[in-house]
Every structure is written in structure tokens, then in C-alpha cells.
JSON list of C-alpha atoms in Angstrom, two decimals:
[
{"chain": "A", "resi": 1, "resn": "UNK", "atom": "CA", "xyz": [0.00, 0.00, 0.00]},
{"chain": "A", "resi": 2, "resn": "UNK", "atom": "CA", "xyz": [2.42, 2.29, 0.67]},
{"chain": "A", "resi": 3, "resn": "UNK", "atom": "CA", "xyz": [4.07, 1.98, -2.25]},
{"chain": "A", "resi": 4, "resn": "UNK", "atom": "CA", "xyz": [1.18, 2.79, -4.32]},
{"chain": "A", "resi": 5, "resn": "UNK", "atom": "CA", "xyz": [1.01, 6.15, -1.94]},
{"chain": "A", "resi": 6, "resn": "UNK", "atom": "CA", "xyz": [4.44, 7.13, -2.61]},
{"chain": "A", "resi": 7, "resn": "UNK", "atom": "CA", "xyz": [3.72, 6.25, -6.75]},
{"chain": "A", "resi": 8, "resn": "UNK", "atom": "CA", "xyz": [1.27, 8.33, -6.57]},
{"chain": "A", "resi": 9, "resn": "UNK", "atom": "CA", "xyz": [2.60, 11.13, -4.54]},
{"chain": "A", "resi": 10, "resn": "UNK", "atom": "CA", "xyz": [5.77, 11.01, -7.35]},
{"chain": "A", "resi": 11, "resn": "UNK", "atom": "CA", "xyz": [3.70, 11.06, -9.96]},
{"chain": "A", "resi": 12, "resn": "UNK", "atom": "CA", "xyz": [1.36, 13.72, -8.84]},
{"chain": "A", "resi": 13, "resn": "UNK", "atom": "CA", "xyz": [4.68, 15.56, -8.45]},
{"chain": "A", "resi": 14, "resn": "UNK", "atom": "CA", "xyz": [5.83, 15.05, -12.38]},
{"chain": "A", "resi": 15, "resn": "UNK", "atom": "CA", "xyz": [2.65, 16.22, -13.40]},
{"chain": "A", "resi": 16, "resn": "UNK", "atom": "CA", "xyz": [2.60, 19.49, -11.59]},
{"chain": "A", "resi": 17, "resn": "UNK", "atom": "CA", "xyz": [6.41, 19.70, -12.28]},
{"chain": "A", "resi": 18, "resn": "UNK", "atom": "CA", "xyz": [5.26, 19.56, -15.73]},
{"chain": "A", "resi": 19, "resn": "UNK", "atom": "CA", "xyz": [2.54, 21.76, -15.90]},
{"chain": "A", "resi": 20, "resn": "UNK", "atom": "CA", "xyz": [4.38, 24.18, -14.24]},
{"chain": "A", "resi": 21, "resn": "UNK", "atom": "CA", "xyz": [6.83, 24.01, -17.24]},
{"chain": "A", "resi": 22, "resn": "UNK", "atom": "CA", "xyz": [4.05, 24.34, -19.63]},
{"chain": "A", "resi": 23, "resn": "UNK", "atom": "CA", "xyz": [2.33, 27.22, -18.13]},
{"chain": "A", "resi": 24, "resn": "UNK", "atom": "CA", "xyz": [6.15, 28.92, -18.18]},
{"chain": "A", "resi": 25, "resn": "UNK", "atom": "CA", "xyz": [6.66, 27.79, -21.65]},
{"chain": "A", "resi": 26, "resn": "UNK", "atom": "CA", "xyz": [3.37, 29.86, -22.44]},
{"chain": "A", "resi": 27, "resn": "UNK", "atom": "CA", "xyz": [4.70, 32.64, -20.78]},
{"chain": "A", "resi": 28, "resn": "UNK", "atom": "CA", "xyz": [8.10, 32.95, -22.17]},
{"chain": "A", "resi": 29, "resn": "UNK", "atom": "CA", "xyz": [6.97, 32.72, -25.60]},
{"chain": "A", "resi": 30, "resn": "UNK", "atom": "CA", "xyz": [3.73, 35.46, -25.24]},
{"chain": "A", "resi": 31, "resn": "UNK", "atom": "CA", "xyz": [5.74, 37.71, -23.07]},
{"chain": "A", "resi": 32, "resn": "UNK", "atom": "CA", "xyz": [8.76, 37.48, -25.45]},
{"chain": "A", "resi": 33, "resn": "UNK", "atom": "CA", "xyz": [7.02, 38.00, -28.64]},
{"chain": "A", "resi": 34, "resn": "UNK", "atom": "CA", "xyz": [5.29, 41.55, -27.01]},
{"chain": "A", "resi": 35, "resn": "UNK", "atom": "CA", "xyz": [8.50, 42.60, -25.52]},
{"chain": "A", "resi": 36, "resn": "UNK", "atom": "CA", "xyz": [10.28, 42.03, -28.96]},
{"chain": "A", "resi": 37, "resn": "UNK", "atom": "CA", "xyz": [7.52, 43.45, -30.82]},
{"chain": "A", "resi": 38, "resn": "UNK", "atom": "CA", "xyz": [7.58, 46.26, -29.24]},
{"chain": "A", "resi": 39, "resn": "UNK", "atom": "CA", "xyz": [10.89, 46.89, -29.51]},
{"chain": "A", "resi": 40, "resn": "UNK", "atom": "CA", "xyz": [11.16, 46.12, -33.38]},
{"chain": "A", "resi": 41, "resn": "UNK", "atom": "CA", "xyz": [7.95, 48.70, -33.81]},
{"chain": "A", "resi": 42, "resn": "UNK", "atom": "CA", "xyz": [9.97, 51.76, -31.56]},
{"chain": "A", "resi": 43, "resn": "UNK", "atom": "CA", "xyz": [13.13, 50.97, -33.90]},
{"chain": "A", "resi": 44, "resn": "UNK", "atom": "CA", "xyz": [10.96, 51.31, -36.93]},
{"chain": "A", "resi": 45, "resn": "UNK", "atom": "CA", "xyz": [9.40, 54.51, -35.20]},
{"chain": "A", "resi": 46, "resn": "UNK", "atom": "CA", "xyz": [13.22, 56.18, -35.24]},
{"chain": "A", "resi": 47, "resn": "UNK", "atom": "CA", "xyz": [13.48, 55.20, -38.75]},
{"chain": "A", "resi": 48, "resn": "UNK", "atom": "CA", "xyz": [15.33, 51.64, -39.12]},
{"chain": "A", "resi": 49, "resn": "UNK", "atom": "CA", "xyz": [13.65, 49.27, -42.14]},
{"chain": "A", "resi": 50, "resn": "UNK", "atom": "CA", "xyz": [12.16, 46.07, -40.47]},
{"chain": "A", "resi": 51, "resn": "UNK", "atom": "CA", "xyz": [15.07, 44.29, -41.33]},
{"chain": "A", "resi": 52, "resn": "UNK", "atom": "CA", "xyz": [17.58, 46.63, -39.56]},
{"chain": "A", "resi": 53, "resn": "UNK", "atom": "CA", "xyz": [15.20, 46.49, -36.41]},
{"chain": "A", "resi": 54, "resn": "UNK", "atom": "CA", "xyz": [14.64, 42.79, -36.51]},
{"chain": "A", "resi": 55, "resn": "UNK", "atom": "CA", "xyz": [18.92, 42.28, -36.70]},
{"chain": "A", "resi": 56, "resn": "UNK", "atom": "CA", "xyz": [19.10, 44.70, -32.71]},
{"chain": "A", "resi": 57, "resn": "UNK", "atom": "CA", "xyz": [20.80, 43.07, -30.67]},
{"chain": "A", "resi": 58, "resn": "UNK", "atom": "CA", "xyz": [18.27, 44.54, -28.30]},
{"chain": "A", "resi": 59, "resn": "UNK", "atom": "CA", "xyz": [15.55, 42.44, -29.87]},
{"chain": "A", "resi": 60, "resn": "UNK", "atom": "CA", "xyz": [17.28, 38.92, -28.61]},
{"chain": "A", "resi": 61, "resn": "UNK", "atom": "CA", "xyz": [18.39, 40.08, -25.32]},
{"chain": "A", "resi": 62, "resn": "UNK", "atom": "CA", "xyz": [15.34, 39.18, -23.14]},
{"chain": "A", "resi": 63, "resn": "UNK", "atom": "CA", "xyz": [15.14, 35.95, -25.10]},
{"chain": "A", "resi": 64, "resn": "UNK", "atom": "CA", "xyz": [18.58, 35.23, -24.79]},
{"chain": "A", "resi": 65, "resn": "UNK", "atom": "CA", "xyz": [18.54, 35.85, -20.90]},
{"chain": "A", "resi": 66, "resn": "UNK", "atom": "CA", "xyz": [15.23, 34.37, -19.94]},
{"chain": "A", "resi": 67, "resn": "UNK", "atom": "CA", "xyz": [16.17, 31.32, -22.28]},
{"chain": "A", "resi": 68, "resn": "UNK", "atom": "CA", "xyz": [19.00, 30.23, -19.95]},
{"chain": "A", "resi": 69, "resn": "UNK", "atom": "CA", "xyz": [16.49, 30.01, -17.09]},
{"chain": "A", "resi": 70, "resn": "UNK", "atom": "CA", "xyz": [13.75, 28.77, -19.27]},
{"chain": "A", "resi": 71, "resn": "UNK", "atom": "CA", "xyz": [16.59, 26.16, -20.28]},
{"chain": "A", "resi": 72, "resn": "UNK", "atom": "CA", "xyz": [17.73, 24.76, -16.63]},
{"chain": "A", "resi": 73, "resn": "UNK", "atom": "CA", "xyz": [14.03, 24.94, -15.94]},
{"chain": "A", "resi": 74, "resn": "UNK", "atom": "CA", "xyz": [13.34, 22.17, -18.41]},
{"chain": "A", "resi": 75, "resn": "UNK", "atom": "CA", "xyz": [16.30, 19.81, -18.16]},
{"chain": "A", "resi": 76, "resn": "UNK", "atom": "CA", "xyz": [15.05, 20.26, -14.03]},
{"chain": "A", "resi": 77, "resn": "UNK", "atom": "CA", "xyz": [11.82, 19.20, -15.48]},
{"chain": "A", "resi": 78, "resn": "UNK", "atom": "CA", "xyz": [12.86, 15.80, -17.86]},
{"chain": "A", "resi": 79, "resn": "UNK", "atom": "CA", "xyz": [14.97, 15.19, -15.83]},
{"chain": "A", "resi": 80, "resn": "UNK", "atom": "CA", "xyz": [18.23, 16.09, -17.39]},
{"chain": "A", "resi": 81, "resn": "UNK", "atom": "CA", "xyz": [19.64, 17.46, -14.15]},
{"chain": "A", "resi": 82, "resn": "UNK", "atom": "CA", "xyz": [17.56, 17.24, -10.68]},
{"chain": "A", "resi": 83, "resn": "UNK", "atom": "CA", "xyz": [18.70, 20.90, -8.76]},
{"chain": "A", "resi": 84, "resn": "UNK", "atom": "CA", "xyz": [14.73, 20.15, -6.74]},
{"chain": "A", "resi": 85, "resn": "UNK", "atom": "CA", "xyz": [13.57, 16.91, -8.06]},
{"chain": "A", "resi": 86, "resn": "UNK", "atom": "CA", "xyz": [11.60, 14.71, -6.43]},
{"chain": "A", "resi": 87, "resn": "UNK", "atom": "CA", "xyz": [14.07, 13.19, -4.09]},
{"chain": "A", "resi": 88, "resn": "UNK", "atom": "CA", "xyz": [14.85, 16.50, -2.62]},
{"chain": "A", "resi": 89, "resn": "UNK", "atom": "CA", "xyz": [11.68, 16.93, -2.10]},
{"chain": "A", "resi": 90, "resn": "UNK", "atom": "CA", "xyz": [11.24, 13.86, 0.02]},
{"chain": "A", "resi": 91, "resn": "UNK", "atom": "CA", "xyz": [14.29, 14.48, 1.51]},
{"chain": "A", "resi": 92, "resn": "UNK", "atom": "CA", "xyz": [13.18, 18.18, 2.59]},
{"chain": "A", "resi": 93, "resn": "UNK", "atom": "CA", "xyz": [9.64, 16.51, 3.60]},
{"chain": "A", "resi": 94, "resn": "UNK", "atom": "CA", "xyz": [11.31, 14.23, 6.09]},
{"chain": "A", "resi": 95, "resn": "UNK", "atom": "CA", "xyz": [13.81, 17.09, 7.29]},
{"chain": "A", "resi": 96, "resn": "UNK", "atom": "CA", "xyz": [10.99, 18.77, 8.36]},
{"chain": "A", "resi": 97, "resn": "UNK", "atom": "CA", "xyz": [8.74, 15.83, 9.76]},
{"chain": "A", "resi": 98, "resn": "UNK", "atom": "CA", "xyz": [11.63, 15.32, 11.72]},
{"chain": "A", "resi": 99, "resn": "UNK", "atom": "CA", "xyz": [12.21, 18.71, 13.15]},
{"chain": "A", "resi": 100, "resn": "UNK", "atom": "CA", "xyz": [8.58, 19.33, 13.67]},
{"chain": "A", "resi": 101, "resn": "UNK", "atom": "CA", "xyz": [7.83, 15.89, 15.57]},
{"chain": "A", "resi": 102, "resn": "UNK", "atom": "CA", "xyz": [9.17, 16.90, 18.96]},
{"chain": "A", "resi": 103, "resn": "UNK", "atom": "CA", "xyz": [6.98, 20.02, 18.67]},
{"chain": "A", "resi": 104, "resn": "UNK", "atom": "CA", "xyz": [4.14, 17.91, 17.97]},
{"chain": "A", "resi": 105, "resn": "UNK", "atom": "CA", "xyz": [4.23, 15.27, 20.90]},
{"chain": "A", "resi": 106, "resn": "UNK", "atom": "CA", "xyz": [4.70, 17.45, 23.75]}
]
């Protein structure tokens, strides 16, 4: 039984860890494209062709930035690299049990 529990709990877990990354990926991609639009339509403004304010550097910068987090974010996610995977989290869980218990039984 308690193995089932602790499937469960893991998987319940995955699927919020990835939802989580799907509700960022949303984000990234909507808030990037305004950001950059923006930016290419005040370069036109000033007089650049939409080529010449497509090629700013200041177009990709947000991207560029955000992307690195947006990266470790997903290899955290399919688990390429586990910074606060799932066995931190049980790890952290029982820290805490552990430290609270005393509290509890007195």
C-alpha cells in the first residue's frame, strides 16, 4: 500500500512539475514576442527598415537571458539534471517531519 502512496505522490509531483513548465513555456513565448515586438515597432518609429530592427541586438536580449532560465528549468523538469527533483523533495519533507515531531508530541 504504501508503495502505491508514494507512486502516486511522485507522480502527482511530475505532473505538476510539468505543468508548471508548460504554463512557463506559455509565458516565455507570449511575453517574449510583445516585448520584442515592441521593440522592433519603436526601432521602426526612429526610422530603421524592419530588417535593420529585426537584426538589434536589443531584440534577442530578453530571449537570450530568460532562455538560460527557461533552459535549466526544463532539463530540471525531464529530468536532465535534478537541482529540486523529487528526491529533494522527500528528503526536505522528512527534514521537516523530523524537526517538527518533537513540537508535535509534547
Amino acid at each position: 500500500m504504501a508503495n502505491k502512496t508514494e507512486a502516486y505522490a511522485m507522480a502527482e509531483i511530475k505532473v505538476k512539475s510539468l505543468r508548471s513548465f508548460y504554463i512557463h513555456t506559455c509565458i516565455y513565448v507570449i511575453i517574449n514576442l510583445l516585448v520584442s515586438s515592441r521593440i522592433v515597432w519603436e526601432s521602426m518609429e526612429q526610422g530603421l527598415s524592419f530588417k535593420q530592427a529585426l537584426v538589434n541586438g536589443d531584440v534577442y536580449t530578453l530571449w537570450i537571458i530568460w532562455g538560460f532560465v527557461f533552459l535549466i528549468h526544463a532539463m530540471n523538469v525531464f529530468s536532465l539534471i535534478s537541482i529540486f527533483g523529487y528526491q529533494w523533495e522527500k528528503r526536505k519533507i522528512k527534514q521537516y517531519m523530523d524537526e517538527e515531531t518533537p513540537t508535535y508530541n509534547s
